Tab-separated table of C-alpha atoms in Angstrom:
chain	number	residue	atom	x	y	z
A	1	MET	CA	0.084	0.003	0.213
A	2	TYR	CA	1.124	3.728	-0.796
A	3	HIS	CA	2.296	5.502	2.658
A	4	TYR	CA	1.814	9.087	2.797
A	5	GLY	CA	4.376	11.129	5.116
A	6	THR	CA	7.628	13.055	4.901
A	7	PHE	CA	11.266	12.642	6.061
A	8	PRO	CA	12.846	14.620	8.785
A	9	GLN	CA	13.629	18.116	8.572
A	10	GLY	CA	17.602	18.125	7.201
A	11	PHE	CA	17.068	15.153	5.296
A	12	SER	CA	19.725	15.436	2.058
A	13	TRP	CA	18.500	15.213	-1.334
A	14	GLY	CA	21.049	14.872	-4.121
A	15	VAL	CA	22.217	13.317	-7.445
A	16	SER	CA	25.070	11.686	-8.705
A	17	SER	CA	27.732	11.302	-11.306
A	18	SER	CA	31.050	9.644	-11.503
A	19	ALA	CA	34.102	11.335	-13.303
A	20	TYR	CA	35.218	9.129	-16.371
A	21	GLN	CA	31.287	9.330	-17.075
A	22	ILE	CA	30.848	12.838	-17.338
A	23	GLU	CA	34.007	14.532	-17.456
A	24	GLY	CA	35.683	14.049	-20.911
A	25	ALA	CA	38.969	16.106	-21.365
A	26	TRP	CA	40.376	12.606	-20.870
A	27	ASN	CA	44.233	13.740	-21.572
A	28	ALA	CA	43.841	17.713	-21.177
A	29	ASP	CA	45.933	19.722	-19.195
A	30	ARG	CA	48.344	16.955	-18.442
A	31	LYS	CA	45.837	14.601	-16.942
A	32	GLY	CA	46.961	10.757	-17.067
A	33	PRO	CA	45.230	8.038	-18.663
A	34	SER	CA	43.032	5.823	-16.452
A	35	ILE	CA	42.235	2.137	-17.098
A	36	TRP	CA	39.090	3.263	-18.928
A	37	ASP	CA	40.932	5.659	-21.163
A	38	THR	CA	42.996	2.420	-22.373
A	39	PHE	CA	39.825	-0.024	-22.294
A	40	THR	CA	37.582	2.198	-24.322
A	41	GLN	CA	40.313	2.584	-27.032
A	42	LYS	CA	39.650	-0.910	-27.928
A	43	PRO	CA	36.679	-1.466	-30.903
A	44	VAL	CA	33.746	-2.429	-28.672
A	45	PHE	CA	30.698	-1.260	-27.424
A	46	ASN	CA	29.692	1.041	-30.302
A	47	ASP	CA	33.164	2.699	-30.232
A	48	ASP	CA	31.669	4.993	-27.194
A	49	ASN	CA	34.203	6.345	-25.006
A	50	GLY	CA	34.944	8.828	-22.183
A	51	ASP	CA	37.203	11.442	-24.488
A	52	ILE	CA	34.575	13.830	-24.548
A	53	ALA	CA	31.605	12.498	-22.742
A	54	CYS	CA	29.395	14.984	-21.077
A	55	ASP	CA	32.387	17.626	-21.349
A	56	SER	CA	31.704	18.574	-17.867
A	57	TYR	CA	35.521	19.181	-17.197
A	58	ASN	CA	34.538	22.601	-19.583
A	59	LYS	CA	30.847	23.137	-18.296
A	60	ILE	CA	30.931	23.598	-14.500
A	61	GLU	CA	28.463	26.460	-14.470
A	62	GLU	CA	26.141	24.584	-16.943
A	63	ASP	CA	26.135	21.447	-14.586
A	64	VAL	CA	25.645	23.567	-11.494
A	65	ALA	CA	22.948	25.458	-12.950
A	66	ILE	CA	20.942	22.124	-13.726
A	67	LEU	CA	21.598	20.921	-10.114
A	68	LYS	CA	20.033	24.454	-8.932
A	69	GLN	CA	16.974	23.621	-11.306
A	70	LEU	CA	16.529	20.457	-9.270
A	71	LYS	CA	16.881	22.134	-6.213
A	72	VAL	CA	18.965	19.442	-4.736
A	73	THR	CA	20.916	19.834	-1.400
A	74	HIS	CA	23.805	17.562	-2.277
A	75	TYR	CA	25.632	16.451	-5.361
A	76	ARG	CA	27.790	13.397	-5.277
A	77	PHE	CA	30.704	13.498	-7.873
A	78	SER	CA	34.013	11.688	-7.924
A	79	ILE	CA	37.683	12.884	-8.266
A	80	SER	CA	39.755	11.200	-11.197
A	81	TRP	CA	42.663	9.965	-9.336
A	82	SER	CA	44.690	10.168	-12.633
A	83	ARG	CA	43.772	13.728	-13.183
A	84	VAL	CA	45.322	15.103	-10.060
A	85	LEU	CA	47.935	12.329	-9.966
A	86	PRO	CA	49.039	11.556	-13.556
A	87	ASP	CA	50.976	8.452	-12.696
A	88	GLY	CA	49.125	7.359	-9.600
A	89	THR	CA	51.624	8.510	-7.054
A	90	THR	CA	52.188	12.078	-5.396
A	91	LYS	CA	55.251	12.051	-7.165
A	92	HIS	CA	53.970	14.570	-9.593
A	93	ILE	CA	51.113	16.539	-8.594
A	94	ASN	CA	48.712	17.912	-11.622
A	95	GLU	CA	47.934	21.288	-10.321
A	96	ALA	CA	45.336	21.905	-13.218
A	97	GLY	CA	43.429	18.950	-12.043
A	98	ILE	CA	43.461	20.197	-8.640
A	99	ASN	CA	41.994	23.594	-9.890
A	100	TYR	CA	39.404	22.007	-11.887
A	101	TYR	CA	37.989	20.509	-8.604
A	102	HIS	CA	38.255	23.562	-6.652
A	103	ARG	CA	36.200	25.275	-8.903
A	104	LEU	CA	33.529	22.652	-8.988
A	105	VAL	CA	33.355	22.654	-5.461
A	106	ASP	CA	33.538	26.690	-5.044
A	107	ALA	CA	30.591	26.952	-7.310
A	108	LEU	CA	28.389	24.221	-5.397
A	109	LEU	CA	28.776	25.902	-2.122
A	110	ALA	CA	28.153	29.204	-3.863
A	111	ALA	CA	25.006	27.577	-4.643
A	112	ASN	CA	24.066	26.299	-1.417
A	113	ILE	CA	24.997	22.587	-2.588
A	114	GLU	CA	26.917	20.322	-0.469
A	115	PRO	CA	29.780	18.225	-2.510
A	116	HIS	CA	29.683	14.657	-1.338
A	117	VAL	CA	32.840	13.491	-3.060
A	118	THR	CA	33.640	9.937	-4.025
A	119	LEU	CA	37.568	9.616	-3.964
A	120	TYR	CA	37.575	6.001	-6.451
A	121	HIS	CA	35.034	5.442	-9.058
A	122	TRP	CA	36.782	2.742	-10.919
A	123	ASP	CA	39.129	5.184	-13.051
A	124	LEU	CA	42.347	3.612	-11.768
A	125	PRO	CA	45.356	5.359	-13.191
A	126	GLN	CA	47.008	3.260	-15.822
A	127	ALA	CA	50.207	3.598	-14.608
A	128	LEU	CA	49.045	1.830	-11.530
A	129	GLN	CA	47.539	-0.839	-13.266
A	130	ASP	CA	50.971	-1.517	-15.250
A	131	THR	CA	52.511	-2.279	-11.809
A	132	GLY	CA	49.635	-4.974	-11.030
A	133	GLY	CA	46.822	-2.144	-9.854
A	134	TRP	CA	44.722	-3.488	-7.055
A	135	GLU	CA	45.841	-7.301	-7.245
A	136	ASN	CA	49.411	-5.508	-6.226
A	137	GLU	CA	48.887	-4.986	-2.515
A	138	ALA	CA	51.533	-1.794	-2.554
A	139	ILE	CA	48.050	-0.066	-3.970
A	140	VAL	CA	46.691	0.353	-0.686
A	141	PHE	CA	49.175	2.808	0.519
A	142	LYS	CA	49.400	4.482	-2.949
A	143	PHE	CA	45.757	4.807	-2.366
A	144	ARG	CA	46.199	6.211	1.350
A	145	ASP	CA	48.913	8.735	-0.343
A	146	TYR	CA	46.042	9.903	-2.849
A	147	ALA	CA	43.601	10.127	-0.119
A	148	ASP	CA	45.609	12.224	1.677
A	149	LEU	CA	46.410	14.820	-0.942
A	150	ILE	CA	42.718	15.159	-1.437
A	151	PHE	CA	41.919	15.717	2.318
A	152	SER	CA	44.569	18.095	2.645
A	153	ARG	CA	43.724	20.002	-0.183
A	154	PHE	CA	39.980	19.909	-0.029
A	155	GLY	CA	38.713	18.903	3.520
A	156	HIS	CA	38.161	22.647	4.544
A	157	LYS	CA	35.476	22.532	1.981
A	158	VAL	CA	34.111	19.189	1.733
A	159	LYS	CA	32.285	17.691	4.666
A	160	PHE	CA	31.053	14.099	3.137
A	161	TRP	CA	33.434	11.587	1.740
A	162	ILE	CA	32.952	8.272	0.033
A	163	THR	CA	36.407	6.499	-0.235
A	164	ILE	CA	35.609	3.919	-2.899
A	165	ASN	CA	32.195	3.045	-5.067
A	166	GLU	CA	30.581	-0.333	-5.228
A	167	PRO	CA	33.650	-2.554	-4.672
A	168	TYR	CA	31.795	-5.615	-5.679
A	169	ASN	CA	31.166	-4.449	-9.275
A	170	HIS	CA	34.720	-2.871	-9.398
A	171	VAL	CA	36.104	-6.702	-8.825
A	172	LEU	CA	33.793	-7.989	-11.468
A	173	GLN	CA	35.017	-4.738	-13.817
A	174	MET	CA	38.840	-5.743	-12.748
A	175	CYS	CA	38.390	-9.667	-13.301
A	176	LEU	CA	36.148	-10.438	-15.747
A	177	PHE	CA	36.095	-7.057	-18.144
A	178	VAL	CA	39.213	-5.124	-18.215
A	179	ARG	CA	41.461	-8.028	-17.857
A	180	ALA	CA	39.606	-9.836	-20.906
A	181	PHE	CA	40.615	-7.490	-23.226
A	182	SER	CA	44.158	-6.695	-21.862
A	183	GLY	CA	45.123	-10.653	-22.443
A	184	ILE	CA	45.889	-11.302	-19.033
A	185	SER	CA	44.840	-14.387	-17.304
A	186	LEU	CA	41.534	-13.893	-15.357
A	187	ARG	CA	41.994	-16.448	-12.595
A	188	PRO	CA	38.103	-16.199	-12.072
A	189	GLY	CA	38.135	-18.211	-8.929
A	190	THR	CA	41.418	-16.244	-7.334
A	191	LEU	CA	41.900	-12.674	-8.223
A	192	PRO	CA	38.365	-11.432	-7.411
A	193	TYR	CA	39.075	-12.382	-3.788
A	194	ILE	CA	42.622	-10.882	-3.744
A	195	VAL	CA	41.329	-7.582	-5.545
A	196	GLY	CA	38.585	-7.268	-2.960
A	197	HIS	CA	40.773	-7.919	0.041
A	198	HIS	CA	43.107	-4.897	-1.092
A	199	LEU	CA	39.944	-2.619	-1.694
A	200	ILE	CA	38.914	-3.217	1.705
A	201	LYS	CA	42.312	-2.810	3.105
A	202	ALA	CA	42.375	0.178	1.192
A	203	HIS	CA	39.589	1.714	2.483
A	204	ALA	CA	40.422	1.155	5.804
A	205	GLU	CA	43.595	2.729	5.521
A	206	ALA	CA	42.194	6.145	4.382
A	207	TRP	CA	38.981	6.002	6.799
A	208	HIS	CA	41.921	6.174	9.565
A	209	LEU	CA	43.986	8.567	7.657
A	210	TYR	CA	40.713	10.965	7.896
A	211	ASN	CA	40.081	10.286	11.355
A	212	ASP	CA	43.141	10.718	12.694
A	213	THR	CA	44.682	13.513	10.974
A	214	TYR	CA	41.768	15.727	9.570
A	215	ARG	CA	38.641	14.726	11.290
A	216	ALA	CA	39.069	17.081	14.346
A	217	SER	CA	39.934	20.134	12.391
A	218	GLN	CA	38.149	19.300	9.307
A	219	LYS	CA	35.048	17.906	11.090
A	220	GLY	CA	33.570	15.900	7.972
A	221	ILE	CA	32.217	12.295	7.740
A	222	ILE	CA	33.664	9.468	5.686
A	223	SER	CA	32.536	5.862	4.492
A	224	ILE	CA	32.262	3.660	1.659
A	225	THR	CA	29.628	2.908	-0.801
A	226	ILE	CA	28.073	-0.493	-1.084
A	227	ASN	CA	25.972	-1.617	-3.639
A	228	SER	CA	23.782	-4.861	-3.612
A	229	ASP	CA	20.646	-6.223	-5.016
A	230	TRP	CA	17.522	-7.889	-2.876
A	231	THR	CA	17.872	-11.591	-3.317
A	232	GLU	CA	14.283	-13.082	-2.815
A	233	PRO	CA	14.035	-16.993	-2.736
A	234	ARG	CA	12.208	-17.732	-5.911
A	235	ASN	CA	9.658	-19.697	-3.980
A	236	PRO	CA	9.239	-18.564	-0.713
A	237	TYR	CA	7.942	-21.695	0.636
A	238	LYS	CA	11.050	-23.970	-0.298
A	239	GLN	CA	13.804	-24.175	2.208
A	240	GLU	CA	16.369	-24.719	-0.142
A	241	ASP	CA	15.861	-21.286	-2.006
A	242	ILE	CA	15.096	-19.660	0.971
A	243	ASP	CA	18.722	-20.663	1.889
A	244	ALA	CA	20.069	-20.113	-1.689
A	245	ALA	CA	18.737	-16.226	-1.233
A	246	ARG	CA	20.405	-15.867	1.943
A	247	ARG	CA	23.794	-17.047	0.604
A	248	VAL	CA	23.807	-14.836	-2.214
A	249	LEU	CA	23.159	-11.820	0.059
A	250	GLN	CA	25.838	-12.751	1.764
A	251	PHE	CA	28.402	-12.918	-1.272
A	252	TYR	CA	26.609	-9.729	-2.639
A	253	ILE	CA	26.385	-7.155	-0.086
A	254	GLY	CA	28.027	-8.872	2.731
A	255	TRP	CA	31.316	-9.219	1.067
A	256	PHE	CA	32.411	-5.974	1.620
A	257	ALA	CA	29.969	-4.813	4.387
A	258	HIS	CA	30.290	-7.507	7.055
A	259	PRO	CA	34.273	-7.063	7.633
A	260	ILE	CA	33.855	-3.128	7.887
A	261	PHE	CA	30.507	-3.161	9.927
A	262	ASN	CA	30.850	-6.406	11.977
A	263	GLY	CA	34.405	-7.482	11.731
A	264	ASP	CA	36.016	-10.527	9.002
A	265	TYR	CA	34.452	-11.770	6.312
A	266	ASN	CA	30.746	-13.176	6.841
A	267	ASP	CA	30.849	-17.183	7.889
A	268	ILE	CA	28.958	-18.096	4.404
A	269	MET	CA	31.579	-16.940	2.300
A	270	LYS	CA	34.163	-18.467	4.320
A	271	THR	CA	32.840	-22.065	4.495
A	272	VAL	CA	31.533	-21.935	0.947
A	273	ILE	CA	34.616	-21.193	-0.788
A	274	ARG	CA	36.972	-23.079	1.760
A	275	GLU	CA	35.172	-26.115	0.890
A	276	ARG	CA	35.167	-25.249	-3.145
A	277	SER	CA	38.730	-24.691	-3.140
A	278	LEU	CA	39.500	-27.888	-1.026
A	279	ALA	CA	37.200	-29.779	-3.384
A	280	ALA	CA	39.016	-28.368	-6.526
A	281	GLY	CA	42.543	-29.682	-4.625
A	282	LEU	CA	43.928	-26.319	-3.593
A	283	PRO	CA	45.655	-26.609	-0.166
A	284	LYS	CA	43.953	-23.822	1.323
A	285	SER	CA	40.832	-21.501	0.764
A	286	ARG	CA	40.931	-19.056	-2.229
A	287	LEU	CA	39.654	-16.270	0.045
A	288	PRO	CA	42.608	-14.406	1.703
A	289	GLU	CA	42.681	-13.988	5.520
A	290	PHE	CA	42.658	-11.066	7.659
A	291	SER	CA	45.387	-11.087	10.101
A	292	LEU	CA	43.417	-10.579	13.698
A	293	GLU	CA	45.162	-6.863	13.797
A	294	GLU	CA	43.586	-6.075	10.357
A	295	ILE	CA	40.113	-7.311	11.629
A	296	LYS	CA	40.571	-4.918	13.957
A	297	ARG	CA	41.800	-2.140	11.914
A	298	ILE	CA	39.234	-2.601	9.252
A	299	LYS	CA	35.889	-3.386	11.855
A	300	GLY	CA	34.105	0.268	12.465
A	301	THR	CA	35.615	2.174	9.520
A	302	TYR	CA	32.600	3.880	8.721
A	303	ASP	CA	30.356	7.055	9.609
A	304	TYR	CA	27.453	6.101	7.681
A	305	PHE	CA	26.249	3.265	5.459
A	306	GLY	CA	26.753	4.304	1.822
A	307	PHE	CA	24.463	2.303	-0.420
A	308	ASN	CA	23.580	1.805	-3.886
A	309	HIS	CA	20.392	-0.265	-5.168
A	310	TYR	CA	18.365	-0.747	-7.847
A	311	THR	CA	16.787	-3.757	-8.418
A	312	THR	CA	15.581	-7.085	-6.870
A	313	VAL	CA	16.573	-10.886	-7.895
A	314	LEU	CA	14.678	-14.144	-7.452
A	315	THR	CA	17.240	-17.054	-6.471
A	316	SER	CA	17.376	-20.924	-6.135
A	317	PRO	CA	20.028	-23.488	-5.760
A	318	VAL	CA	21.801	-24.614	-9.020
A	319	ASN	CA	24.129	-27.570	-9.025
A	320	TYR	CA	27.001	-27.631	-11.008
A	321	GLY	CA	28.592	-30.999	-10.976
A	322	LYS	CA	29.115	-31.754	-7.406
A	323	LEU	CA	29.046	-28.004	-6.255
A	324	GLN	CA	25.810	-26.176	-5.628
A	325	GLY	CA	25.527	-22.419	-6.701
A	326	ALA	CA	22.395	-20.370	-7.241
A	327	GLY	CA	20.177	-19.014	-10.238
A	328	LEU	CA	19.204	-15.669	-10.550
A	329	ILE	CA	16.010	-14.556	-12.265
A	330	ALA	CA	13.617	-12.172	-12.368
A	331	ASP	CA	9.793	-12.377	-12.255
A	332	ARG	CA	8.407	-11.908	-15.503
A	333	THR	CA	5.894	-9.347	-14.383
A	334	TRP	CA	8.585	-7.029	-13.248
A	335	LEU	CA	8.840	-3.824	-15.498
A	336	ASP	CA	11.834	-3.781	-18.052
A	337	SER	CA	14.360	-0.974	-18.104
A	338	GLY	CA	16.881	-0.064	-20.755
A	339	SER	CA	18.972	-2.179	-18.799
A	340	SER	CA	18.933	-6.145	-18.829
A	341	TRP	CA	19.986	-6.782	-15.178
A	342	LEU	CA	17.311	-4.041	-14.052
A	343	LYS	CA	13.792	-4.672	-13.204
A	344	VAL	CA	11.435	-2.750	-11.344
A	345	SER	CA	10.483	-4.325	-8.207
A	346	PRO	CA	10.394	-1.603	-5.428
A	347	PHE	CA	9.404	-4.046	-2.374
A	348	GLY	CA	12.909	-5.161	-2.403
A	349	PHE	CA	14.452	-1.701	-1.376
A	350	ARG	CA	12.579	-1.635	1.873
A	351	LYS	CA	13.483	-5.286	2.571
A	352	ILE	CA	17.308	-4.684	1.793
A	353	LEU	CA	17.129	-1.506	4.221
A	354	ASN	CA	15.472	-3.517	6.977
A	355	PHE	CA	18.170	-6.383	6.344
A	356	ILE	CA	20.926	-3.494	6.622
A	357	LYS	CA	19.458	-2.264	9.827
A	358	LYS	CA	19.252	-5.965	11.188
A	359	GLU	CA	22.428	-7.161	10.101
A	360	TYR	CA	24.687	-3.998	10.601
A	361	GLY	CA	23.592	-2.171	13.798
A	362	ASN	CA	21.369	0.405	12.494
A	363	PRO	CA	23.776	2.410	11.323
A	364	PRO	CA	22.786	5.903	9.774
A	365	ILE	CA	22.432	5.227	5.752
A	366	ILE	CA	22.745	7.749	2.962
A	367	ILE	CA	21.425	6.193	-0.268
A	368	THR	CA	24.326	7.077	-3.013
A	369	GLU	CA	22.800	5.766	-5.893
A	370	ASN	CA	19.427	4.798	-7.547
A	371	GLY	CA	17.602	5.280	-10.492
A	372	ILE	CA	16.536	3.509	-13.576
A	373	SER	CA	17.664	3.644	-17.774
A	374	GLU	CA	16.255	3.406	-20.851
A	375	ARG	CA	17.358	2.884	-24.302
A	376	GLY	CA	16.018	3.253	-28.023
A	377	PRO	CA	14.077	6.355	-29.130
A	378	PHE	CA	14.530	9.655	-27.062
A	379	ASN	CA	11.501	10.665	-25.508
A	380	LEU	CA	11.899	13.744	-22.943
A	381	ASN	CA	8.519	12.260	-21.302
A	382	ASP	CA	9.915	9.334	-19.170
A	383	ILE	CA	7.212	8.483	-17.232
A	384	HIS	CA	8.825	4.803	-16.429
A	385	ARG	CA	11.655	7.405	-14.616
A	386	SER	CA	9.340	9.236	-12.677
A	387	TYR	CA	7.076	5.944	-11.626
A	388	TYR	CA	10.523	4.087	-10.645
A	389	TYR	CA	11.307	7.011	-8.377
A	390	GLU	CA	7.912	7.169	-6.790
A	391	LYS	CA	7.288	3.833	-5.767
A	392	TYR	CA	11.341	3.391	-4.804
A	393	ILE	CA	11.361	6.602	-2.852
A	394	ASN	CA	8.066	5.695	-0.862
A	395	GLN	CA	9.299	2.124	-0.169
A	396	MET	CA	12.191	4.325	1.469
A	397	LEU	CA	9.575	6.099	3.377
A	398	LYS	CA	8.360	3.156	4.750
A	399	ALA	CA	11.568	1.760	5.777
A	400	TYR	CA	12.293	5.013	7.649
A	401	LEU	CA	8.562	5.942	9.290
A	402	LEU	CA	7.300	2.258	10.088
A	403	ASP	CA	10.437	0.352	10.158
A	404	ASP	CA	12.701	2.861	12.072
A	405	VAL	CA	15.571	2.319	9.805
A	406	ASP	CA	17.971	5.487	10.025
A	407	ILE	CA	18.287	6.799	6.681
A	408	ARG	CA	19.769	10.579	6.215
A	409	GLY	CA	19.699	11.119	2.654
A	410	PHE	CA	18.795	10.091	-0.697
A	411	THR	CA	20.636	10.301	-4.330
A	412	ALA	CA	19.230	9.744	-7.815
A	413	TRP	CA	21.329	8.118	-10.466
A	414	THR	CA	22.342	10.177	-12.522
A	415	LEU	CA	22.436	14.121	-13.183
A	416	MET	CA	22.560	13.480	-16.845
A	417	ASP	CA	22.748	10.869	-19.747
A	418	ASN	CA	26.463	9.714	-19.687
A	419	LEU	CA	28.753	6.722	-20.858
A	420	GLU	CA	27.205	3.891	-19.096
A	421	TRP	CA	30.478	2.310	-18.694
A	422	ALA	CA	30.970	-0.796	-21.245
A	423	THR	CA	27.019	-0.155	-22.658
A	424	GLY	CA	28.707	3.002	-23.682
A	425	PHE	CA	25.818	5.919	-24.427
A	426	GLU	CA	22.959	3.476	-25.053
A	427	GLU	CA	21.650	3.350	-22.046
A	428	ARG	CA	20.408	6.113	-20.496
A	429	PHE	CA	20.009	7.033	-16.401
A	430	GLY	CA	19.820	10.790	-16.570
A	431	LEU	CA	17.123	13.454	-15.396
A	432	PHE	CA	18.714	15.629	-18.086
A	433	TYR	CA	19.141	14.247	-21.915
A	434	VAL	CA	22.372	15.364	-23.246
A	435	ASN	CA	22.038	15.928	-26.674
A	436	ARG	CA	24.966	14.286	-28.583
A	437	SER	CA	24.072	15.441	-31.807
A	438	ASP	CA	24.761	19.430	-30.918
A	439	PRO	CA	28.737	19.717	-30.191
A	440	ASN	CA	27.813	21.888	-27.636
A	441	LEU	CA	25.869	19.239	-25.483
A	442	PRO	CA	23.032	21.089	-24.075
A	443	ARG	CA	21.257	19.365	-20.944
A	444	VAL	CA	17.808	19.177	-21.226
A	445	PRO	CA	15.626	18.422	-18.644
A	446	LYS	CA	13.329	15.329	-18.652
A	447	ALA	CA	9.869	15.376	-17.334
A	448	SER	CA	11.570	12.878	-14.218
A	449	ALA	CA	13.508	15.896	-13.223
A	450	ALA	CA	10.333	17.975	-12.279
A	451	PHE	CA	9.026	14.998	-10.640
A	452	TYR	CA	12.422	14.652	-8.353
A	453	THR	CA	11.987	18.563	-7.766
A	454	THR	CA	8.588	17.962	-6.396
A	455	LEU	CA	9.314	15.110	-4.119
A	456	ILE	CA	12.282	17.376	-2.918
A	457	ASN	CA	10.366	20.202	-2.443
A	458	CYS	CA	7.839	18.632	-0.557
A	459	ASN	CA	10.418	16.126	1.465
A	460	GLY	CA	8.327	13.180	0.618
A	461	PHE	CA	4.665	12.607	0.091
A	462	PRO	CA	2.269	14.618	2.074
A	463	ASP	CA	-1.059	13.520	1.546
A	464	PRO	CA	-3.553	15.326	-0.744
A	465	ALA	CA	-6.721	14.457	1.648
A	466	LEU	CA	-5.357	16.533	4.449
A	467	GLY	CA	-5.404	19.716	2.008
A	468	PRO	CA	-3.480	21.647	-0.443
A	469	HIS	CA	0.482	21.701	0.064
A	470	GLU	CA	2.735	24.319	-1.566
A	471	CYS	CA	5.157	21.660	-2.570
A	472	LEU	CA	2.702	19.714	-4.864
A	473	ASN	CA	2.398	20.377	-8.306
A	474	PRO	CA	-0.508	19.012	-10.486
A	475	VAL	CA	1.979	16.248	-11.824
A	476	LEU	CA	2.607	14.994	-8.525
A	477	GLU	CA	-0.504	15.438	-6.985
A	478	GLY	CA	-2.324	13.274	-9.430
A	479	LYS	CA	0.121	10.474	-8.633
A	480	LEU	CA	-0.601	10.481	-5.011
A	481	GLN	CA	-3.241	7.952	-5.144
A	482	ARG	CA	-4.951	6.312	-2.093
A	483	SER	CA	-6.016	3.409	-4.456
A	484	ASP	CA	-2.024	2.732	-5.358
């Protein structure tokens, strides 16, 4: 059932982006190449790349103007590591890159928009990849050095930090995508866990650096953003399906959340990986172990739970020879999107928010991404996106008001249609359309932009039956129906 109500005063509403997907200017002003600059030069994915992207490097004023039009209170963006440190190390600091982010942050603050800054959104400097990238444990301390530079230069202005975006998805990228096109052996059963291990330790080192060196004077908060679908048993009355859903969820959200919020990898991951490793004739588990000192250092390295969520999957057990895995499908009645993996399933949002509350001690939660794509013919009247946000945000409201989940903010993905990684410009998540046939790349609002602005103005869903509300426009008022 639809639920009327509003979020608390001071609830933060925002929109998000990432450097490689929007900035362009891939080699401008002495910027170094990232792995995505290298990767997208190969003749794949419609020959799309981020060389120009949305040209945000040259369009700070235009981007801040559309942020003001949305009336968001925060803007989540990422810093390109190789734009400020061309070879990934502090041996050479690119002041032109630093100045670009200063201009962006200053423009946001002048517009009364809080910058939420992500240090790493997948665009690893190619120079670091050439020395092993995230497989090489030395990157843990290179990331800390990078974070140290950014905190020292921007911490007096920026009060919300994210260390790493979606380590789960980045592990898949590094091990199954980028390396597949570089000709390097994938080692799919081993490499993901090594990369994930180093990502967790890098996050913890950056958190401690901020906590020990900068927090007292800069007074900001810092965490990591973890992504996960909700996993629902395909048959809720079959115990094996229930077990499969629980197992998949612990490999998904639990892989990175459990060490950071609860300490060490979860028991399901440790047991399953160890059993499969031994069955394959290996002398030990393919999942690396944290030492007791590392567990202590990693546990509690958060100020809030940064969470990205889009969809739900149905799970059931699948046998692979003597091993049991899990099959993931979607309900055929769920609405489609422009992405094969994204089906409209709002109920899962409330469920996974409650899971976070129960599993991780009810931490403050900031939704750092949520949204839906389209592909095919262009249409500014993106009613499916307004529908998606209405339903998902209403489920978030239920989690807050009815379930006492501690939700502090919501961030829509994304500000404008951009390079959606390996699918190029075909999948469009933006609240603003970017006209790529015009060399000026103008940003044009879609209908969902006005809808989202109304949600922000209303701080949720005031009940129309209680009388007129100044925040409501006819579009939203017509959608808020008790029969929903």
